[in-house]
Every structure is written in structure tokens, then in C-alpha cells.
Coordinates of C-alpha atoms and ligand atoms in Angstrom, one line a residue:
X241 CA 0.0 0.0 0.0
X242 CA 1.3 3.4 -0.9
X243 CA 1.3 6.1 1.8
X244 CA -1.3 8.8 1.2
X245 CA -1.4 9.9 4.8
X246 CA 1.2 12.6 4.7
X247 CA 0.5 15.5 2.3
X248 CA 3.8 17.0 1.4
X249 CA 2.3 19.2 -1.3
X250 CA 2.1 22.3 0.9
X251 CA 5.7 21.8 2.3
X252 CA 7.1 21.2 -1.2
X253 CA 5.4 24.3 -2.7
X254 CA 6.4 26.5 0.2
X255 CA 10.1 25.4 -0.1
X256 CA 9.8 25.7 -3.9
X257 CA 8.6 29.3 -3.6
X258 CA 11.0 30.3 -0.8
X259 CA 14.2 28.8 -2.3
X260 CA 13.6 29.8 -6.0
X261 CA 12.4 26.7 -7.7
X262 CA 8.8 27.6 -8.7
X263 CA 6.6 30.5 -7.9
X264 CA 3.3 32.0 -9.2
X265 CA 3.7 34.2 -12.2
X266 CA 3.3 38.0 -12.2
X267 CA 2.5 37.9 -8.5
X268 CA 2.6 41.7 -8.1
X269 CA -0.5 41.9 -10.2
X270 CA -2.2 38.9 -8.6
X271 CA -1.2 35.5 -9.9
X272 CA -3.2 33.8 -12.7
X273 CA -4.1 30.2 -12.2
X274 CA -2.5 27.7 -14.5
X275 CA 0.7 29.7 -15.1
X276 CA 4.0 29.4 -13.1
X277 CA 7.5 30.8 -13.2
X278 CA 10.5 28.6 -12.8
X279 CA 12.9 30.5 -10.5
X280 CA 16.7 30.3 -10.7
X281 CA 17.0 26.8 -9.2
X282 CA 13.8 25.4 -10.8
X283 CA 14.8 26.6 -14.3
X284 CA 18.2 24.9 -13.8
X285 CA 16.7 21.7 -12.6
X286 CA 14.1 21.7 -15.5
X287 CA 17.0 22.2 -18.0
X288 CA 18.8 19.2 -16.5
X289 CA 15.7 17.0 -16.8
X290 CA 15.3 18.1 -20.4
X291 CA 18.9 17.4 -21.2
X292 CA 18.6 13.9 -19.8
X293 CA 15.6 13.5 -22.0
X294 CA 17.7 14.7 -25.0
X295 CA 20.4 12.2 -24.0
X296 CA 17.9 9.4 -24.3
X297 CA 16.0 10.4 -27.4
X298 CA 18.4 12.5 -29.4
X299 CA 21.8 11.0 -28.7
X300 CA 20.9 7.4 -27.9
X301 CA 17.9 6.9 -30.2
X302 CA 19.2 9.2 -32.9
X303 CA 16.0 11.3 -33.3
X304 CA 17.0 14.8 -34.2
X305 CA 15.4 17.7 -32.4
X306 CA 13.4 20.4 -34.3
X307 CA 11.8 23.6 -33.1
X308 CA 8.5 24.8 -34.6
X309 CA 6.5 27.9 -33.8
X310 CA 4.1 27.7 -30.8
X311 CA 1.4 29.4 -32.9
X312 CA 0.1 27.6 -36.0
X313 CA -2.5 28.5 -38.6
X314 CA -6.1 27.1 -38.3
X315 CA -5.7 24.6 -41.1
X316 CA -3.2 22.6 -39.0
X317 CA -5.7 22.2 -36.1
X318 CA -8.6 21.5 -38.4
X319 CA -6.7 18.6 -39.8
X320 CA -5.5 17.4 -36.4
X321 CA -9.1 17.4 -35.1
X322 CA -8.4 19.9 -32.3
X323 CA -10.7 22.6 -33.7
X324 CA -13.7 20.3 -33.7
X325 CA -12.9 17.9 -30.8
X326 CA -10.4 19.2 -28.3
X327 CA -12.8 20.1 -25.6
X328 CA -13.6 19.3 -22.0
X329 CA -17.1 19.1 -20.5
X330 CA -17.8 22.3 -18.5
X331 CA -20.6 23.6 -16.3
X332 CA -21.0 26.7 -14.1
X333 CA -21.8 26.7 -10.4
X334 CA -25.1 28.5 -10.1
X335 CA -24.1 29.7 -6.6
X336 CA -20.5 31.0 -6.9
X337 CA -20.4 31.3 -10.7
X338 CA -17.2 29.4 -10.9
X339 CA -16.6 27.4 -14.1
X340 CA -16.0 23.7 -13.4
X341 CA -14.9 20.6 -15.2
X342 CA -18.1 18.6 -15.1
X343 CA -16.3 15.2 -15.3
X344 CA -14.1 16.2 -12.4
X345 CA -17.2 17.2 -10.3
X346 CA -18.7 13.8 -11.1
X347 CA -15.5 12.0 -10.1
X348 CA -15.5 13.9 -6.8
X349 CA -19.1 12.6 -6.3
X350 CA -18.0 9.0 -7.1
X351 CA -19.9 9.0 -10.3
X352 CA -18.3 6.5 -12.7
X353 CA -17.8 6.8 -16.5
X354 CA -18.3 10.5 -16.5
X355 CA -15.9 11.0 -19.4
X356 CA -18.1 8.9 -21.8
X357 CA -21.5 10.3 -20.8
X358 CA -23.4 12.7 -23.0
X359 CA -23.6 16.3 -21.8
X360 CA -27.3 15.8 -20.9
X361 CA -26.7 12.6 -18.9
X362 CA -23.7 14.2 -17.1
X363 CA -25.7 17.3 -16.2
X364 CA -28.4 15.1 -14.7
X365 CA -25.8 12.9 -12.9
X366 CA -24.1 15.8 -11.1
X367 CA -27.1 17.7 -9.7
X368 CA -26.5 16.2 -6.2
X369 CA -22.7 16.8 -6.3
X370 CA -21.1 19.7 -4.4
X371 CA -19.2 22.5 -6.1
X372 CA -15.5 22.1 -5.3
X373 CA -15.1 25.9 -5.1
X374 CA -18.0 27.0 -2.7
X375 CA -19.1 23.5 -1.5
X376 CA -22.8 24.2 -2.2
X377 CA -24.9 21.4 -3.8
X378 CA -24.9 22.2 -7.5
X379 CA -28.5 21.4 -8.4
X380 CA -29.6 21.9 -12.1
X381 CA -26.7 22.8 -14.3
X382 CA -26.1 22.8 -18.1
X383 CA -23.0 20.8 -19.3
X384 CA -21.4 22.1 -22.5
X385 CA -18.2 21.5 -24.4
X386 CA -15.4 24.1 -24.0
X387 CA -12.6 24.0 -26.6
X388 CA -9.2 24.1 -24.7
X389 CA -7.2 25.9 -27.4
X390 CA -6.2 29.5 -27.1
X391 CA -7.1 31.3 -30.3
X392 CA -5.5 34.4 -31.8
X393 CA -5.3 36.2 -35.1
X394 CA -2.1 36.4 -37.2
X395 CA -1.0 39.8 -38.4
X396 CA -2.5 43.3 -37.7
X397 CA -6.2 43.7 -38.7
X398 CA -6.1 40.1 -39.9
X399 CA -8.9 37.7 -40.2
X400 CA -6.4 34.9 -40.3
X401 CA -7.1 32.6 -37.3
X402 CA -4.3 31.0 -35.5
X403 CA -4.0 28.9 -32.3
X404 CA -1.4 28.4 -29.7
X405 CA -0.4 24.7 -30.1
X406 CA -2.0 22.3 -27.6
X407 CA 0.8 19.8 -28.2
X408 CA 4.2 20.0 -30.0
X409 CA 3.4 16.9 -32.0
X410 CA 1.6 18.6 -34.9
X411 CA 4.9 20.5 -35.8
X412 CA 6.5 17.1 -36.6
X413 CA 3.6 15.9 -38.6
X414 CA 3.3 19.0 -40.9
X415 CA 7.1 18.8 -41.4
X416 CA 6.9 15.2 -42.5
X417 CA 7.9 15.7 -46.1
X418 CA 11.0 17.7 -45.2
X419 CA 12.0 15.3 -42.4
X420 CA 11.6 12.3 -44.7
X421 CA 14.1 14.0 -47.1
X422 CA 16.4 14.8 -44.2
X423 CA 16.4 11.1 -43.3
X424 CA 17.1 10.2 -46.9
X425 CA 13.7 8.7 -47.6
X426 CA 14.2 5.7 -45.2
X427 CA 12.0 4.4 -42.5
X428 CA 12.0 4.2 -39.5
X429 CA 13.0 7.7 -38.4
X430 CA 12.0 10.1 -35.7
X431 CA 11.9 13.7 -34.8
X432 CA 11.6 15.2 -31.3
X433 CA 10.6 18.6 -29.9
X434 CA 10.8 20.1 -26.4
X435 CA 8.7 23.2 -26.0
X436 CA 5.7 25.0 -24.6
X437 CA 2.2 23.8 -25.2
X438 CA -1.0 25.7 -24.3
X439 CA -4.4 24.5 -23.1
X440 CA -7.0 26.8 -21.6
X441 CA -7.8 24.4 -18.8
X442 CA -11.1 25.1 -17.2
X443 CA -10.2 25.2 -13.5
X444 CA -6.5 24.5 -12.9
X445 CA -6.2 24.0 -9.2
X446 CA -3.5 21.4 -9.0
X447 CA -0.3 23.4 -8.9
X448 CA 2.2 22.1 -11.5
X449 CA 0.0 19.2 -12.5
X450 CA -2.5 21.1 -14.5
X451 CA -1.2 24.2 -16.2
X452 CA -2.4 26.5 -19.0
X453 CA 1.2 26.8 -20.3
X454 CA 3.4 23.8 -19.9
X455 CA 6.4 22.1 -21.4
X456 CA 6.1 18.9 -23.4
X457 CA 8.9 16.7 -24.7
X458 CA 7.5 14.6 -27.5
X459 CA 9.0 12.1 -30.0
X460 CA 7.2 11.2 -33.2
X461 CA 8.6 8.0 -34.6
X462 CA 7.6 7.1 -38.2
X463 CA 7.6 3.4 -38.9
X464 CA 6.4 1.0 -41.7
X465 CA 3.0 -0.2 -40.7
X466 CA 4.0 -3.8 -41.3
X467 CA 7.2 -3.5 -39.3
X468 CA 5.9 -2.4 -35.9
X469 CA 6.9 -5.8 -34.5
X470 CA 10.5 -5.4 -35.8
X471 CA 12.1 -2.7 -33.6
X472 CA 15.8 -2.9 -34.5
X473 CA 16.9 -2.7 -30.8
X474 CA 14.0 -4.5 -29.1
X475 CA 16.5 -6.9 -27.5
X476 CA 17.7 -4.1 -25.3
X477 CA 14.4 -4.1 -23.4
X478 CA 13.1 -7.6 -24.1
X479 CA 13.7 -8.8 -20.5
X480 CA 12.9 -5.4 -18.9
X481 CA 10.1 -5.7 -16.4
X482 CA 7.8 -3.1 -14.8
X483 CA 4.3 -3.0 -13.3
X484 CA 1.7 -3.0 -16.1
X485 CA -1.9 -2.2 -15.3
X486 CA -3.5 -3.7 -18.4
X487 CA -7.0 -2.7 -19.5
X488 CA -8.2 -6.2 -18.6
X489 CA -6.8 -6.0 -15.1
X490 CA -8.5 -2.6 -14.6
X491 CA -11.8 -4.0 -15.7
X492 CA -11.4 -6.9 -13.2
X493 CA -10.2 -4.5 -10.5
X494 CA -6.9 -6.3 -10.3
X495 CA -3.4 -4.9 -9.3
X496 CA -0.7 -4.3 -11.9
X497 CA 1.4 -7.3 -13.0
X498 CA 5.2 -7.3 -13.4
X499 CA 5.9 -8.6 -16.9
X500 CA 8.7 -8.4 -19.4
X501 CA 8.4 -6.5 -22.6
X502 CA 8.9 -9.7 -24.6
X503 CA 6.0 -11.5 -22.8
X504 CA 3.8 -8.4 -23.1
X505 CA 4.2 -8.3 -26.8
X506 CA 4.0 -12.0 -27.3
X507 CA 0.8 -12.3 -25.3
X508 CA -0.8 -9.3 -27.1
X509 CA -0.9 -7.1 -24.0
X510 CA 1.2 -4.4 -25.6
X511 CA 0.3 -3.8 -29.3
X512 CA 3.7 -4.1 -30.8
X513 CA 7.5 -4.0 -30.2
X514 CA 7.7 -0.3 -30.8
X515 CA 5.2 0.6 -28.1
X516 CA 6.8 -1.9 -25.7
X517 CA 10.3 -0.5 -26.4
X518 CA 9.2 3.0 -25.6
X519 CA 7.2 1.9 -22.5
X520 CA 10.5 0.4 -21.2
X521 CA 12.6 3.4 -22.3
X522 CA 10.2 5.7 -20.5
X523 CA 10.5 3.7 -17.3
X524 CA 14.3 3.8 -17.5
X525 CA 14.3 7.5 -18.1
X526 CA 12.0 8.3 -15.2
X527 CA 14.1 6.2 -12.9
X528 CA 17.2 8.0 -14.1
X529 CA 15.8 11.4 -13.1
X530 CA 15.1 10.0 -9.6
X531 CA 11.5 8.7 -9.7
X532 CA 11.1 5.9 -7.2
X533 CA 10.3 2.5 -9.0
X534 CA 7.7 1.8 -6.3
X535 CA 5.8 4.9 -7.2
X536 CA 5.7 4.2 -11.0
X537 CA 3.4 2.1 -13.0
X538 CA 2.2 1.9 -16.6
X539 CA -1.6 2.0 -17.2
X540 CA -3.2 1.0 -20.5
X541 CA -6.0 3.2 -21.8
X542 CA -9.4 1.5 -21.7
X543 CA -10.9 1.0 -25.2
X544 CA -13.4 3.9 -24.6
X545 CA -10.8 6.1 -23.1
X546 CA -8.3 6.0 -26.0
X547 CA -7.9 9.0 -28.3
X548 CA -9.7 8.6 -31.6
X549 CA -6.4 8.2 -33.4
X550 CA -4.7 5.6 -31.2
X551 CA -4.8 1.8 -31.4
X552 CA -2.9 1.3 -28.1
X553 CA -1.9 3.8 -25.5
X554 CA -0.1 3.5 -22.1
X555 CA 0.3 6.2 -19.5
X556 CA 3.3 6.3 -17.2
X557 CA 1.7 7.2 -13.9
X558 CA 3.6 8.5 -11.0
X559 CA 2.1 8.3 -7.5
X560 CA 1.7 11.6 -5.7
X561 CA 0.8 11.8 -2.0
X562 CA -1.5 14.7 -2.8
X563 CA -2.9 13.8 -6.2
X564 CA -2.8 9.9 -6.3
X565 CA -1.7 8.3 -9.6
X566 CA -0.8 11.1 -12.1
X567 CA -0.5 10.6 -15.8
X568 CA 2.9 12.0 -16.6
X569 CA 3.9 10.4 -20.0
X570 CA 1.6 9.0 -22.7
X571 CA 3.0 6.4 -25.2
X572 CA 0.6 5.9 -28.1
X573 CA 0.5 4.1 -31.4
X574 CA -1.2 7.0 -33.4
X575 CA -1.4 4.8 -36.6
X576 CA -1.5 6.8 -39.9
X577 CA -4.2 9.1 -38.6
X578 CA -2.3 12.3 -38.5
X579 CA -0.4 12.0 -41.7
X580 CA -3.6 11.0 -43.6
X581 CA -5.4 14.0 -42.1
X582 CA -2.7 16.5 -43.0
X583 CA -2.3 15.0 -46.5
X584 CA -6.1 15.4 -47.0
X585 CA -6.2 19.0 -45.6
X586 CA -3.1 20.3 -47.3
X587 CA -3.1 18.3 -50.5
X588 CA 0.5 17.3 -49.9
X589 CA 1.2 13.6 -50.1
X590 CA 2.6 12.2 -46.9
X591 CA 3.9 8.9 -48.1
X592 CA 7.1 7.0 -48.3
X593 CA 8.1 5.1 -51.4
X594 CA 9.1 1.6 -50.3
X595 CA 11.2 -0.3 -52.9
X596 CA 10.5 -4.0 -53.2
X597 CA 13.5 -6.4 -52.8
X598 CA 12.5 -7.8 -56.2
X599 CA 10.3 -5.8 -58.7
X600 CA 6.9 -7.3 -59.0
X601 CA 5.3 -8.0 -62.4
X602 CA 1.7 -7.1 -63.0
X603 CA -0.6 -7.5 -66.0
X604 CA -2.4 -4.4 -66.9
X605 CA -4.6 -2.9 -69.6
X606 CA -3.4 0.5 -70.8
X607 CA -5.3 3.0 -72.9
X608 CA -3.1 4.8 -75.5
X609 CA -5.0 7.9 -76.6
X610 CA -4.7 9.1 -80.2
X611 CA -3.4 12.5 -79.2
X612 CA -3.4 14.2 -82.6
X613 CA -7.1 13.5 -83.1
X614 CA -8.0 14.2 -79.4
X615 CA -6.1 17.4 -79.5
X616 CA -7.8 18.7 -82.6
X617 CA -11.3 17.6 -81.5
X618 CA -11.2 18.6 -77.8
X619 CA -8.6 21.4 -77.8
X620 CA -8.4 22.9 -74.3
X621 CA -9.9 19.8 -72.7
X622 CA -7.5 17.4 -74.4
X623 CA -5.0 17.3 -71.6
X624 CA -7.7 16.6 -68.9
X625 CA -9.2 13.9 -71.2
X626 CA -5.7 12.4 -71.7
X627 CA -5.2 12.2 -67.9
X628 CA -8.7 10.8 -67.3
X629 CA -8.2 8.1 -69.8
X630 CA -5.1 6.8 -68.0
X631 CA -7.4 5.3 -65.2
X632 CA -10.6 4.7 -67.2
X633 CA -11.9 1.2 -68.0
X634 CA -12.4 0.7 -71.7
X635 CA -15.4 -1.0 -73.3
X636 CA -15.7 -2.0 -77.0
X637 CA -17.9 1.1 -77.5
X638 CA -15.5 3.5 -75.9
X639 CA -15.1 5.2 -72.5
X640 CA -17.4 7.6 -70.6
X641 CA -15.4 10.1 -68.5
X642 CA -16.3 13.3 -66.6
X643 CA -14.3 16.5 -66.9
X644 CA -15.3 19.3 -64.5
X645 CA -18.8 17.9 -64.2
X646 CA -19.3 17.5 -67.9
X647 CA -19.9 13.9 -69.1
X648 CA -17.9 13.1 -72.3
X649 CA -18.0 9.9 -74.4
X650 CA -14.7 9.0 -76.1
X651 CA -15.3 6.5 -78.9
X652 CA -13.0 3.5 -79.2
X653 CA -11.6 4.8 -82.4
X654 CA -9.8 7.6 -80.5
X655 CA -7.6 5.2 -78.5
X656 CA -5.9 1.9 -78.6
X657 CA -6.0 -0.7 -75.8
X658 CA -2.9 -2.5 -75.0
X659 CA -2.4 -5.5 -72.5
X660 CA 1.0 -5.2 -71.0
X661 CA 3.1 -6.7 -68.2
X662 CA 4.6 -4.0 -66.2
X663 CA 7.3 -4.0 -63.5
X664 CA 6.4 -2.4 -60.2
X665 CA 9.5 -1.4 -58.2
X666 CA 7.7 -0.5 -55.0
X667 CA 4.8 1.2 -53.4
X668 CA 3.9 4.4 -51.6
X669 CA 2.8 3.8 -48.0
X670 CA 1.7 6.1 -45.2
X671 CA 3.9 5.5 -42.2
X672 CA 2.4 4.8 -38.7
X673 CA 3.5 7.0 -35.8
X674 CA 4.6 5.8 -32.3
X675 CA 4.5 8.8 -29.9
X676 CA 6.0 9.0 -26.4
X677 CA 4.7 12.3 -25.0
X678 CA 6.2 13.6 -21.7
X679 CA 5.0 16.4 -19.5
X680 CA 8.1 18.0 -18.1
X681 CA 6.3 20.0 -15.4
X682 CA 4.6 17.0 -14.0
X683 CA 8.0 15.2 -14.0
X684 CA 9.5 18.2 -12.1
X685 CA 6.7 18.2 -9.5
X686 CA 7.1 14.4 -9.0
X687 CA 10.8 14.8 -8.5
X688 CA 10.3 17.6 -5.9
X689 CA 7.6 15.7 -4.0
X690 CA 9.6 12.5 -3.9
X691 CA 12.8 14.2 -3.0
X692 CA 11.3 16.2 -0.1
X693 CA 12.3 14.8 3.2
X694 CA 12.8 15.8 6.8
X695 CA 15.3 14.2 9.3
X696 CA 17.6 15.3 12.1
X697 CA 21.1 16.5 11.8
X698 CA 23.2 17.6 14.9
X699 CA 20.1 17.2 17.0
X700 CA 18.1 19.7 14.8
X701 CA 15.3 19.2 12.3
X702 CA 16.7 19.1 8.8
X703 CA 14.8 19.7 5.6
X704 CA 16.5 17.9 2.7
X705 CA 15.7 17.5 -1.0
X706 CA 17.1 14.1 -1.9
X707 CA 17.5 15.0 -5.6
X708 CA 19.5 12.8 -7.9
X709 CA 22.9 14.4 -8.4
X710 CA 22.2 14.3 -12.1
X711 CA 19.4 16.9 -11.8
X712 CA 20.3 18.8 -8.7
X713 CA 20.6 22.5 -9.8
X714 CA 23.7 23.2 -7.7
X715 CA 26.1 20.3 -8.0
X716 CA 28.5 21.1 -5.3
X717 CA 28.9 23.8 -2.6
X718 CA 32.3 25.1 -1.6
X719 CA 32.8 26.5 2.0
X720 CA 35.8 28.0 3.6
X721 CA 35.8 27.0 7.3
X722 CA 36.7 30.6 8.1
X723 CA 36.8 33.8 6.0
X724 CA 40.4 34.4 7.1
X725 CA 43.9 33.0 6.9
X726 CA 43.6 32.6 3.1
X727 CA 40.9 29.8 3.5
X728 CA 38.4 31.9 1.6
X729 CA 40.9 32.5 -1.2
X730 CA 41.6 28.8 -1.6
X731 CA 37.8 28.1 -1.6
X732 CA 37.2 30.8 -4.2
X733 CA 39.9 29.3 -6.4
X734 CA 38.5 25.8 -6.0
X735 CA 35.1 27.1 -7.1
X736 CA 36.7 28.7 -10.2
X737 CA 38.4 25.4 -11.1
X738 CA 35.1 23.5 -10.8
X739 CA 33.3 26.1 -12.9
X740 CA 36.0 25.7 -15.6
X741 CA 35.2 22.0 -15.8
X742 CA 31.5 22.7 -16.3
X743 CA 30.4 21.9 -12.7
X744 CA 27.9 24.3 -11.1
X745 CA 29.6 25.0 -7.8
X746 CA 28.3 27.6 -5.3
X747 CA 30.7 29.4 -3.0
X748 CA 29.2 30.3 0.4
X749 CA 31.1 31.8 3.3
X750 CA 28.2 33.3 5.4
X751 CA 27.2 32.0 8.8
X752 CA 28.2 28.9 10.7
X753 CA 29.2 25.8 8.7
X754 CA 26.2 23.9 10.0
X755 CA 23.8 26.6 8.7
X756 CA 25.6 26.5 5.3
X757 CA 25.1 22.7 5.1
X758 CA 21.4 23.1 6.0
X759 CA 20.9 25.7 3.2
X760 CA 22.4 23.5 0.6
X761 CA 20.6 20.3 1.9
X762 CA 17.3 22.2 1.5
X763 CA 18.0 22.9 -2.2
X764 CA 19.2 19.4 -2.9
X765 CA 22.9 20.1 -3.4
X766 CA 24.4 16.6 -3.3
X767 CA 28.0 17.4 -2.3
X768 CA 29.8 20.0 -0.2
X769 CA 33.5 20.8 -0.1
X770 CA 35.0 22.4 3.0
X771 CA 38.4 24.1 3.0
X772 CA 40.0 24.0 6.4
X773 CA 43.5 24.5 8.0
X774 CA 44.6 21.0 6.8
X775 CA 44.0 22.2 3.2
X776 CA 46.8 24.7 3.6
X777 CA 49.1 21.9 4.9
X778 CA 48.4 19.1 2.4
X779 CA 46.1 20.4 -0.4
X780 CA 43.2 18.2 0.7
X781 CA 39.6 19.2 1.4
X782 CA 36.6 17.4 3.0
X783 CA 33.9 16.2 0.6
X784 CA 30.5 15.7 2.3
X785 CA 27.6 13.6 1.0
X786 CA 24.1 15.3 1.5
X787 CA 22.2 12.1 2.1
X788 CA 24.4 10.2 4.6
X789 CA 26.2 13.3 5.8
X790 CA 29.4 11.3 5.7
X791 CA 32.7 13.0 4.8
X792 CA 35.8 11.9 3.0
X793 CA 39.2 13.7 2.5
X794 CA 40.5 14.0 -1.0
X795 CA 43.1 16.2 -2.8
X796 CA 42.1 19.3 -4.6
X797 CA 43.6 17.8 -7.8
X798 CA 41.2 14.8 -7.6
X799 CA 38.2 17.0 -6.9
X800 CA 36.8 18.0 -10.4
X801 CA 37.1 14.5 -11.8
X802 CA 35.6 13.0 -8.6
X803 CA 32.6 15.4 -8.6
X804 CA 32.0 14.7 -12.3
X805 CA 32.0 10.9 -11.7
X806 CA 29.6 11.3 -8.7
X807 CA 27.2 13.6 -10.6
X808 CA 27.1 11.3 -13.6
X809 CA 26.5 8.3 -11.4
X810 CA 29.8 6.6 -12.5
X811 CA 30.8 6.2 -8.9
X812 CA 28.8 6.3 -5.6
X813 CA 29.8 8.2 -2.5
X814 CA 30.0 4.9 -0.6
X815 CA 32.5 3.5 -3.1
X816 CA 34.6 6.7 -2.8
X817 CA 34.7 6.4 1.0
X818 CA 35.6 2.7 0.7
X819 CA 38.4 3.4 -1.8
X820 CA 39.9 6.0 0.7
X821 CA 39.8 3.5 3.6
X822 CA 41.8 0.9 1.6
Ligands
GAP298 N1 0.7 14.6 -28.1 C1 0.0 13.8 -27.2 C2 -0.4 14.6 -26.0 O1 -0.3 15.8 -26.0 P1 -1.5 14.3 -23.7 O2 -1.7 13.1 -22.9 O3 -2.6 15.3 -23.9 O4 -0.9 13.8 -25.1 C3 1.0 14.5 -22.8 O5 -0.2 15.1 -23.0 C4 1.6 14.9 -21.5 O6 1.6 16.3 -21.4 C5 0.7 14.4 -20.3 O7 1.0 13.1 -19.9 C6 1.1 15.4 -19.2 O8 2.3 15.0 -18.6 C7 1.4 16.7 -20.0 N2 0.2 17.6 -19.9 C8 -0.9 17.6 -20.6 N3 -1.8 18.5 -20.2 C9 -1.1 19.2 -19.2 C10 -1.4 20.4 -18.4 N4 -2.6 21.0 -18.5 N5 -0.5 20.8 -17.5 C11 0.7 20.1 -17.3 N6 1.0 19.1 -18.1 C12 0.1 18.6 -19.0

């Protein structure tokens, strides 16, 4: 059983505001719900999370990053279905006038299946529920659809409608033809994007979990539809196990099951190797940034919950003591839905030519028009008739075709019919898309909530953020024991050396050494260097570990390499202590 008793949300958010991780935006004018600012430490931590994401997807997977505008023209979102269907069910409290998510009100009142009810049924179902804002019983309310996209117009005085993107994904789809050329016309390939997305959420009351402007990191991987079970590196994760909450287990109210990716694909639990590979990769990435395995599971979407474009979809859910299981990453097989939709809307083909290993032979009947007669007889229409004849089916009397609504009979005397065997070298196919879609802000919140801890140090209460050294904003603190006798000069020089090797070191000489440790513990700085009188004698410093509070003495020369190895997870502090004892 996961612990929901202690609500760390308030403590985490208080610390985040006070120490410069996250705070409400434009506070001096009164904050606006759904928008946050990342302060100096928060912005640095977020950058580190994003860079680990890049390490996995761009460097290891080889999917290059692109950057598209956050505003796109209306046609993009007509094709994607967002203009018509990207809405939540909303109602207004008749007492306090607050706008509410009707399905959330229903969930709060233990009404099941709210997301698949009609507006009328949902309205009737929530009459006895209480308003989460004023806590009055709602009574009769009308439920209606509210489109979540922010709209704008492009250019001064313009009637040209644009929208702030609700996902980064569409940028990769509309760039498909150029990306295909970049990847030299070969499948599979992928493109990724990290950037802001916008959704005009109805009542965002969940801190960093539900924002109106948030950061997504998305990969769109284009694959041959018949090769989704042939991921070139599937072996890497074939034996990888994690808790899977399949749709069948949800329907039977069963707990998640630990199962390998190989078994999950073999038994038809996960649709194909590509989806399974990315479920496992997501698990590895989340653990790398410090998410506790015990608080991580993958939940399959129920058939009536899946987006209209997806054949299989899994959410990485992270357990929050305040919010329960929170969807943080979605991994979907989006099929050819998006490329077909954009091809239709834009008139640009979004296909890949797949060459056969051996050309195929096919018998076909071809119409060879007599162009000299056709040209004279039909003049300006001759070209259109010529094109239409290419696909027409001939009869002994001739062919009936239609040009711009006009029916024209072409007698058999104006063309010749030839039976031929032609060689077909390949075919045009529309690739399918596998999409892992990460919400960076939800990842950052989960990191902070899980890292927050309180213990005692030197008989006093200590607040400590147990951040992974890989994502801690400040990587090492450097303290002179005293600000005299040259200790401060040595400490400042050590700080400069660490900066030169790309390590974010923070020099601090104010207050007692214990206070300085506490300040760094609270912002998650994993290591602290103290320069003391022995340093002057033998060029050694003490290196302290945040979590165990143990210390080890090493030379200044060893320090940059040691910190780098500790931060990258190449060595542990325990192994460092052990190596110094020997
Ligand atoms: N392209 C697919 C897509 O956008 P999604 O499930 O709507 O799928 C993906 O969003 C991720 O983006 C979510 O799992 C979540 O982490 C994050 N996300 C979505 N809406 C959000 C919001 N209002 N505030 C913060 N993060 C959000």
C-alpha cells in the first residue's frame, strides 16, 4: 500500500517558492491560475531534466530535435481534429459562478464513467454533487463543451485565425515531407521537440500538474505499418520488467502485474515492439531522473478512453501523495491518422516510397489515346481527357469520362487498348506513428515531491531535497571554514576550477558551517566541499555527502574528476569512501 497519509504538497510548494524553484507568475498583479514561473533553481533543474531526455531520445535513439513555432494556422488544427474535438465538459456553479470541469465534479461525487457520458446525462448525474469551489450542492446545471485551445489572429487587422499549439506533435507531422528527405527517404526515423504547449484548462487548481502553459517533450517515430513488430533494438528491453496495469486488469479491479516487454508483446498485452520498447525506455528515463520505482506504473488506456487516433496507449503514472496516480507520460500508437489527415487537408502527399526487394510483375490494360485526333477535337480539354483516360476502364464502344462535371463519351476509335506486363519497383505507403509524449512540469513536480524529506542533523530538524545528483541545480557547494587566513581565497579558487570543468559550484562563506550545510541540503545540493586548515598543509579538502552526511578527505587535484563521476553516477559516494579506507 502506498502512503497517502502525509500530504507533502504544501511543504514542497512552500520550499519551492522560498528557495527559488517555482513561484506563481506576475504575483505583483495577482497570480493567474495555470501559469507558473521557474525561478533560478527550478529553471536549472528543469533544464537538467530536459537534457537527460535529450540524452535518451536525441543521442541514444538518434531522433534529431526540431523547433517549430508555438502558434500555427487554423488549417493545422482543423486537420488534427483539435478545432472540432479538443474540448472538456464544462458547467458553471449557479451559486459562486465558478466554471467547473463537469467530469471532475462527477469523479468527486464518485460517479463513474463521466468521461463517456453525453452532456445531458452528465448534467443530470451531477445535480447532487457539491461545487469544489464553494461546496454548495450544484442542483440543475447545463453541461457544455469548452474548446481548450487559445485562439489568436495572425497579423494586424487580420482575419487569419491561429491557435497556440496544444501539443508539440503537430509540428513534426506537418514537417513530415522535409523530415523524410532529411532522413534520406528511409523508415524508420523520428523527430523530437521540447517546448511549450498551451491549453486553456477550465479550473486548474493542481499546482504544476494542470497548467495552461506547460512544457512537453515529444517524439514522433515514423515506422512502416508492417514492421511495428520489428524494432531494430528490441532486444535491449526484451527482458525489462515493470508493473503493467492492463485494461483487462482494470476491468477486473486487479493490481498491476510485473511482466517483461517480450512477454507483453508475445501475449498481445502491448500492441507491438515499438510501443513496448518506448514503455521500457520511459521507465528507464523516469528512474534515471530520480523517480522511485515503487511509485511508478504503466496503465493501459481502456478502449473507450483511447484518443480517436490511437490503437494502443499506455500512460506512465507516478504516485503523488497529494494527487494519487498522475499521468505523466503517454505512449501511443497513433497509426497513420495524423499523416492522412494532413495530407487530405493540405493536398500534400505524406507517403514514403518503399522499394521491393525484387520488382513485382503485374498484368495491366493500358489506354493509349490518339493525341493528334484528341487534341484537334477537344482542344483545351484534351489534356484533362488524356489524364482521365489513364485510369478509365475501356469497353468495345469506348469510354465515358467526366471533366469538371461534364460527361464526355470518347469513342473506341480515339484510343488503342494494350495489354501489358509492367514491372512495379515498389509502393507508396503512409507510415504509422509511435509517440512518447512527456509532460516536463509533471516530472518536475514528482521529482520535488519524492525528493522532499525531513530528518535530524546535529540534533536539529533538517529539511532535505534528496535530488538525484544528475538533476540537482547546484552540483557542489564550496565553503571556507573561516573567512580568514587565506581559506576563503583557496575556496574561491576551487570554485573557479570547478566552474572551468563545467560543474555548477556555489561558493558560500556566510554563517556557521552547519547553517551553510542546511541551506544546501534544502535545495538538494548533493555534495559540499569544506576548505580548512589542513587544506593549507596538504592540499586536501573534505567532501560531504548530502544524504548520509558522511565525509571523505580527497586532494584538490582529484576533486573535479571525482565530482564529475559522482554527478554522472559513474561512482557512488559509498565506493569513494571505501576506496579511501583501503
Ligand atoms: N501529443 C499527445 C499529447 O499531448 P497528452 O496526454 O494530452 O498527449 C502529454 O499530453 C503529457 O503532457 C501528459 O502526460 C502530461 O504530462 C502533459 N500535460 C498535458 N496537459 C497538461 C497540463 N494542462 N498541465 C501540465 N502538463 C500537461
